[in-house]
Short mmCIF file of N, CA and C and ligand atoms in Angstrom, two decimals:
data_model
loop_
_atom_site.label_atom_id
_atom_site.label_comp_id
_atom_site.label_asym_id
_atom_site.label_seq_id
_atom_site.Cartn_x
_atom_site.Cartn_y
_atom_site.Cartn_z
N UNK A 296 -4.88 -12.34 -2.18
CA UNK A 296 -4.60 -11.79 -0.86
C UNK A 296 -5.75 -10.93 -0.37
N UNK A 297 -6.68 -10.94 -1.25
CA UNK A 297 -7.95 -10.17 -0.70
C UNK A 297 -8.31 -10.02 1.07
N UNK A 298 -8.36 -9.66 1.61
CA UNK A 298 -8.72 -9.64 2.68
C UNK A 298 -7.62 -9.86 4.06
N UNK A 299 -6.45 -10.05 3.26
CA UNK A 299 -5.21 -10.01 4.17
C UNK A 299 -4.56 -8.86 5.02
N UNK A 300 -4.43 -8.33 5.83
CA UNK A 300 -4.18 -7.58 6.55
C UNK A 300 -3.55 -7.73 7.39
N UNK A 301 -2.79 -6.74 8.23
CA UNK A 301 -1.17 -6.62 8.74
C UNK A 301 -1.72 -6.31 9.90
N UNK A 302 -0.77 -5.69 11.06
CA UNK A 302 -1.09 -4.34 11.91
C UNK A 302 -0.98 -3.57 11.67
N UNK A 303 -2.83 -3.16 12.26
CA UNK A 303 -3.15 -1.50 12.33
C UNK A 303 -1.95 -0.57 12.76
N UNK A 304 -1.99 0.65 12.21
CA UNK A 304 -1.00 1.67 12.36
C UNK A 304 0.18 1.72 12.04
N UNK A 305 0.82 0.27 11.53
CA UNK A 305 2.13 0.52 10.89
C UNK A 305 2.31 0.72 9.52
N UNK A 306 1.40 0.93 8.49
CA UNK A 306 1.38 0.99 6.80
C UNK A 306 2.64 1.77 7.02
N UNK A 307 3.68 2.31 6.12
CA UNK A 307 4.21 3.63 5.64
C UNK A 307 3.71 4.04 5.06
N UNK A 308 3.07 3.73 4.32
CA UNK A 308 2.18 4.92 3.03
C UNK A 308 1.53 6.01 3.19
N UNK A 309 2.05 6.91 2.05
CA UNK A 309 1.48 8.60 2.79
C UNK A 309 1.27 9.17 1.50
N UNK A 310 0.73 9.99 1.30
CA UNK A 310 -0.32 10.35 -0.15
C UNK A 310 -0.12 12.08 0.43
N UNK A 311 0.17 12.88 -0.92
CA UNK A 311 0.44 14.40 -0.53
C UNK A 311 -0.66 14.44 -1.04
N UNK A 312 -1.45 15.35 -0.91
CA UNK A 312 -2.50 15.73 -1.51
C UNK A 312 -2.61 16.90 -2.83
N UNK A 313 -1.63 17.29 -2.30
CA UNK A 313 -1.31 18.73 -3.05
C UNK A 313 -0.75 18.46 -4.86
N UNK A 314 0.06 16.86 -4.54
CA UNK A 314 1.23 16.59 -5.92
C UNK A 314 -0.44 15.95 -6.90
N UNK A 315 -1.49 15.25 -6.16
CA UNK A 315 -2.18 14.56 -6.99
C UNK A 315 -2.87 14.96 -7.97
N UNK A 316 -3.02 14.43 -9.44
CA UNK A 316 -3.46 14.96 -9.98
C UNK A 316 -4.37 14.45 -10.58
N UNK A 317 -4.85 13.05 -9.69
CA UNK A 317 -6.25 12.58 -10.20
C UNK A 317 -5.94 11.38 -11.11
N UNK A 318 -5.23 10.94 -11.61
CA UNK A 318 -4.84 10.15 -12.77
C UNK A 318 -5.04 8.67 -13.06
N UNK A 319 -5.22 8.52 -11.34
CA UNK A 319 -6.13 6.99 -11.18
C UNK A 319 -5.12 5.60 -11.12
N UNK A 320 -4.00 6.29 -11.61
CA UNK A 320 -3.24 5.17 -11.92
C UNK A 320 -2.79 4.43 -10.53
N UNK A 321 -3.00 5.01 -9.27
CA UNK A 321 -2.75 4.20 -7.65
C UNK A 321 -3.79 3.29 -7.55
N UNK A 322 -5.33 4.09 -8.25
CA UNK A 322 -6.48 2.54 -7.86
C UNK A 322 -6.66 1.76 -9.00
N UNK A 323 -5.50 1.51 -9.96
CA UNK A 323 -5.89 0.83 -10.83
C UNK A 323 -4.34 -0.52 -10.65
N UNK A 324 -3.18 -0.11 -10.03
CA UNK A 324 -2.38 -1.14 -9.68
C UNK A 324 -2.63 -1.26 -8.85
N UNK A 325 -3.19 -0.91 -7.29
CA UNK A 325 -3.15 -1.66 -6.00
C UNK A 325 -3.48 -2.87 -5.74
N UNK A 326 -3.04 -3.80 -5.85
CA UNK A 326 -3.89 -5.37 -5.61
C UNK A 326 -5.13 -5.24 -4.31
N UNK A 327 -4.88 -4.12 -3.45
CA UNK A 327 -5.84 -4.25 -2.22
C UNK A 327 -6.51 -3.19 -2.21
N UNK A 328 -6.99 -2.22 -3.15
CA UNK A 328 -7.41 -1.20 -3.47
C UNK A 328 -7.98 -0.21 -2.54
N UNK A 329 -6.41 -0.06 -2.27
CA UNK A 329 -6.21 1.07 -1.22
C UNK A 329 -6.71 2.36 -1.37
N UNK A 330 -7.13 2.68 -2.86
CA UNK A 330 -7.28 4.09 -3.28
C UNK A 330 -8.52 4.36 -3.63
N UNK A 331 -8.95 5.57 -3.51
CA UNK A 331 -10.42 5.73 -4.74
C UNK A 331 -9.73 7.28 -5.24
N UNK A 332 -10.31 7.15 -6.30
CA UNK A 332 -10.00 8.84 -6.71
C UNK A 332 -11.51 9.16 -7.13
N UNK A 333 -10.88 10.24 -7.27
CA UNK A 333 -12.60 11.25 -6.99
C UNK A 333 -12.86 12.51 -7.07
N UNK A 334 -13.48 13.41 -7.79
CA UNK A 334 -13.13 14.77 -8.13
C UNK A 334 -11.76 15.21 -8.06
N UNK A 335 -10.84 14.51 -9.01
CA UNK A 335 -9.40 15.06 -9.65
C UNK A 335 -8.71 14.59 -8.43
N UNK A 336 -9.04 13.73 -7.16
CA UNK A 336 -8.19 13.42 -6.00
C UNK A 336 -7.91 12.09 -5.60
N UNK A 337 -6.73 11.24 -5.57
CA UNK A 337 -6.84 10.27 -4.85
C UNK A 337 -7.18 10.39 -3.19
N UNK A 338 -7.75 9.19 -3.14
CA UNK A 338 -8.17 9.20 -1.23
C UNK A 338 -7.55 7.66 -0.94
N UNK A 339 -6.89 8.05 0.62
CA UNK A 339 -6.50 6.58 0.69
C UNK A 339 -7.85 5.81 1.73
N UNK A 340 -8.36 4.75 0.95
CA UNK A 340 -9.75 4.07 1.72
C UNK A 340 -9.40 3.50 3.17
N UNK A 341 -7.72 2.56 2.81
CA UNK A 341 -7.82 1.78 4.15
C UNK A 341 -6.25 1.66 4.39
N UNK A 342 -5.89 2.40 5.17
CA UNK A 342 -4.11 2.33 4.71
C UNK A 342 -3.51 1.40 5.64
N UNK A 343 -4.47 0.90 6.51
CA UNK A 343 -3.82 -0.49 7.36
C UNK A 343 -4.30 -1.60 6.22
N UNK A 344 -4.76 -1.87 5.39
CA UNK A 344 -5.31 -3.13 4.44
C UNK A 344 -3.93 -2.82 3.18
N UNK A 345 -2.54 -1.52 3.40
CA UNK A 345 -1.50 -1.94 2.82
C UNK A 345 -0.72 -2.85 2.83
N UNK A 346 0.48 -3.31 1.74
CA UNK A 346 1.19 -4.46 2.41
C UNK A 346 2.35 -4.04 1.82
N UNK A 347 2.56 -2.46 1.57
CA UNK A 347 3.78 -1.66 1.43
C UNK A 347 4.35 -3.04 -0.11
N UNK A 348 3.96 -2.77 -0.78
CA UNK A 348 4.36 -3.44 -2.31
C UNK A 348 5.11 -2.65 -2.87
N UNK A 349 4.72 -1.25 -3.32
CA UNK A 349 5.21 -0.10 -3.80
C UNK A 349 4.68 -0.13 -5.38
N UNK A 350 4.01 -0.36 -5.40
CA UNK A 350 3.41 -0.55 -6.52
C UNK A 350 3.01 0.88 -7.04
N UNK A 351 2.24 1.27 -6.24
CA UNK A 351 1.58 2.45 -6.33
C UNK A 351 2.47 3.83 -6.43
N UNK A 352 3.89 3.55 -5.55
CA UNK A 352 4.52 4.83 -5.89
C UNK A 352 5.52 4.87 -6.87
N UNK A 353 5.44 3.71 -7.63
CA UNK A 353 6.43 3.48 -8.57
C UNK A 353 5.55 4.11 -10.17
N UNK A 354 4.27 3.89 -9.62
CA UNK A 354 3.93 4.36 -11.18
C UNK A 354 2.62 5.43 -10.75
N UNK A 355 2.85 6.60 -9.68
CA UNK A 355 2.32 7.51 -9.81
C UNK A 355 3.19 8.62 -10.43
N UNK A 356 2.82 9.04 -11.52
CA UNK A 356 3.40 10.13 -12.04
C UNK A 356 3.90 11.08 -11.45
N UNK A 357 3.25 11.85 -10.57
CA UNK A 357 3.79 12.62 -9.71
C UNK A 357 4.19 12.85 -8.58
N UNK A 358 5.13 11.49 -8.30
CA UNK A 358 5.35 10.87 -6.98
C UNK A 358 4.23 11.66 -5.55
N UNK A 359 3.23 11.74 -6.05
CA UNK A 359 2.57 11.66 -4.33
C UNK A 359 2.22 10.94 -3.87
N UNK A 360 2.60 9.95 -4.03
CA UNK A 360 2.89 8.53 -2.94
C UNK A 360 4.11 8.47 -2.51
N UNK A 361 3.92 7.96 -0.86
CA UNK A 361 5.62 7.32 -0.69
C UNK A 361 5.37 6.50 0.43
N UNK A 362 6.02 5.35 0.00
CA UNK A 362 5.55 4.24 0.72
C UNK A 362 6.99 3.64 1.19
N UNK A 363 7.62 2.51 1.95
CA UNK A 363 8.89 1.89 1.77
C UNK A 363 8.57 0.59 1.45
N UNK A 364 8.74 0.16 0.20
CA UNK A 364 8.36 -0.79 -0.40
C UNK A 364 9.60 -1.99 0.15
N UNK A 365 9.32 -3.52 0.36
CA UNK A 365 9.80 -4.38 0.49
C UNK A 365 10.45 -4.16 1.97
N UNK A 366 9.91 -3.89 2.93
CA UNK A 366 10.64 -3.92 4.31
C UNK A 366 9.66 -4.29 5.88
N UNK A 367 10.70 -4.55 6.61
CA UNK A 367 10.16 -4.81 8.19
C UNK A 367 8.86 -6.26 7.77
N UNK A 368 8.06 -6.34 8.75
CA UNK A 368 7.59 -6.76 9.07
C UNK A 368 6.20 -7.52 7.25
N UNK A 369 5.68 -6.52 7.00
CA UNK A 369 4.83 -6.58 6.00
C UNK A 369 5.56 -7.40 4.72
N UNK A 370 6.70 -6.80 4.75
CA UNK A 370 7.74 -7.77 3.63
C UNK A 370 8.02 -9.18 3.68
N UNK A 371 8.16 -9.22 5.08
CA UNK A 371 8.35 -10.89 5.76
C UNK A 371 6.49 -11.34 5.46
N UNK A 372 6.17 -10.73 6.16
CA UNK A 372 4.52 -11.67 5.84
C UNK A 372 4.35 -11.51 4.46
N UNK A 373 4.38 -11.09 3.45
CA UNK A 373 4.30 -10.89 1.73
C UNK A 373 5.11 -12.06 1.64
N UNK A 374 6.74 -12.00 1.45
CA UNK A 374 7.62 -13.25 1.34
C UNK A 374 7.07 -14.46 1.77
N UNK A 375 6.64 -14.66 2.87
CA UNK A 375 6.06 -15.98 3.75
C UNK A 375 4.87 -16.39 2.74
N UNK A 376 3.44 -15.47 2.63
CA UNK A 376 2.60 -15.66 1.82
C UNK A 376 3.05 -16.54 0.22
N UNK A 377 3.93 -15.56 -0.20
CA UNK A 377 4.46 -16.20 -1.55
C UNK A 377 4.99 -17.57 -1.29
N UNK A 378 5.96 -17.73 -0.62
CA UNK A 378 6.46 -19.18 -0.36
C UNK A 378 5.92 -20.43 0.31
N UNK A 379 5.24 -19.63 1.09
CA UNK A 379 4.33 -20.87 1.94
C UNK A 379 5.07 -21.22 2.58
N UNK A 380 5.90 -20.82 3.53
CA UNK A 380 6.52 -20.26 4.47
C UNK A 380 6.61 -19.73 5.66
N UNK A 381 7.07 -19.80 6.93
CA UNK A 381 5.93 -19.48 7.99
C UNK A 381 6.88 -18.16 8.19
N UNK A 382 6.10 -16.53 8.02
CA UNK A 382 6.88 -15.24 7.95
C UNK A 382 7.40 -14.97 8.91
N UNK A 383 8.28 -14.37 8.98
CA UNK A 383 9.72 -13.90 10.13
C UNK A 383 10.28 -13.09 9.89
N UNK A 384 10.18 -11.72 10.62
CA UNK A 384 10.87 -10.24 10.33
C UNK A 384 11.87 -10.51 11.35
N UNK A 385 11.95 -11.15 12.55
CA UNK A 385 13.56 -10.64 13.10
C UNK A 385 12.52 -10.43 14.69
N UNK A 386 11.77 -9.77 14.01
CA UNK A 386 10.93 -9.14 15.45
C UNK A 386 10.03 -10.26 15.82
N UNK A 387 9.49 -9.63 17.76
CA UNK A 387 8.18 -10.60 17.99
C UNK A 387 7.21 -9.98 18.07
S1 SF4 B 1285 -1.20 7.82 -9.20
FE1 SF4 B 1285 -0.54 9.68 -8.08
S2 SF4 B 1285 -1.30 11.41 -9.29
FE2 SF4 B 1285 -2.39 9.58 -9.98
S3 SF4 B 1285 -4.30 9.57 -8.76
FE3 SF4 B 1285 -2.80 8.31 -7.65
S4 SF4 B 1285 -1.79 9.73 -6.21
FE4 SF4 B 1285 -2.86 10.96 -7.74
S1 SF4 B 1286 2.08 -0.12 -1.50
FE1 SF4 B 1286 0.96 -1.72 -2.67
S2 SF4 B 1286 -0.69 -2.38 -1.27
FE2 SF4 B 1286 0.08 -0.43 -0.48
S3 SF4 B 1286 -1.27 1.11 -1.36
FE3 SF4 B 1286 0.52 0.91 -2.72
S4 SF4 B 1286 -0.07 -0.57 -4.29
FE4 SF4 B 1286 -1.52 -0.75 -2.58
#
């Protein structure tokens, strides 16, 4: 899915800054490597190049991620992708 991308401005994903504690473990599951960490901090690089997986807030230790994994629009294009399928959230 390298290079797959949604619409700008709708990611959910939101990163506290304060809970992080550097641990790397967000840029090491993201399939679209949303993250860099960097002096003890994650940074989010490109948060429209998300596709809300939840990957990332499921195995940050200290939940400062929060994303809504599997929904709206990004879920239907993920589902569609997997199936080969032409994607359909409901919406136009
Ligand atoms: S997984 Fe969580 S604590 Fe670890 S670097 Fe990423 S945001 Fe920070
Ligand atoms: S939800 Fe998935 S695609 Fe989005 S930043 Fe987290 S791991 Fe990456």
């Amino acid at each position: 899915m390298d290079g797959f991308r949604y619409l700008d401005g709708v990611a959910s994903l939101r990163l506290a800054d304060a809970a992080c504690i550097g641990c790397g473990m967000c840029e090491e599951v993201c399939p679209h490597g949303i993250f860099a960490v960097a002096e003890g901090k994650a940074r989010i690089l490109d948060r429209d190049a998300c596709m809300e997986c939840g990957a990332c807030a499921m195995n940050c230790p200290t939940k400062a991620i929060s994303v809504n994994p599997g929904v709206g629009c990004a879920a239907a294009i993920l589902a569609g992708w997997l199936s080969g399928s032409k994607p359909s959230c409901g919406c136009q």
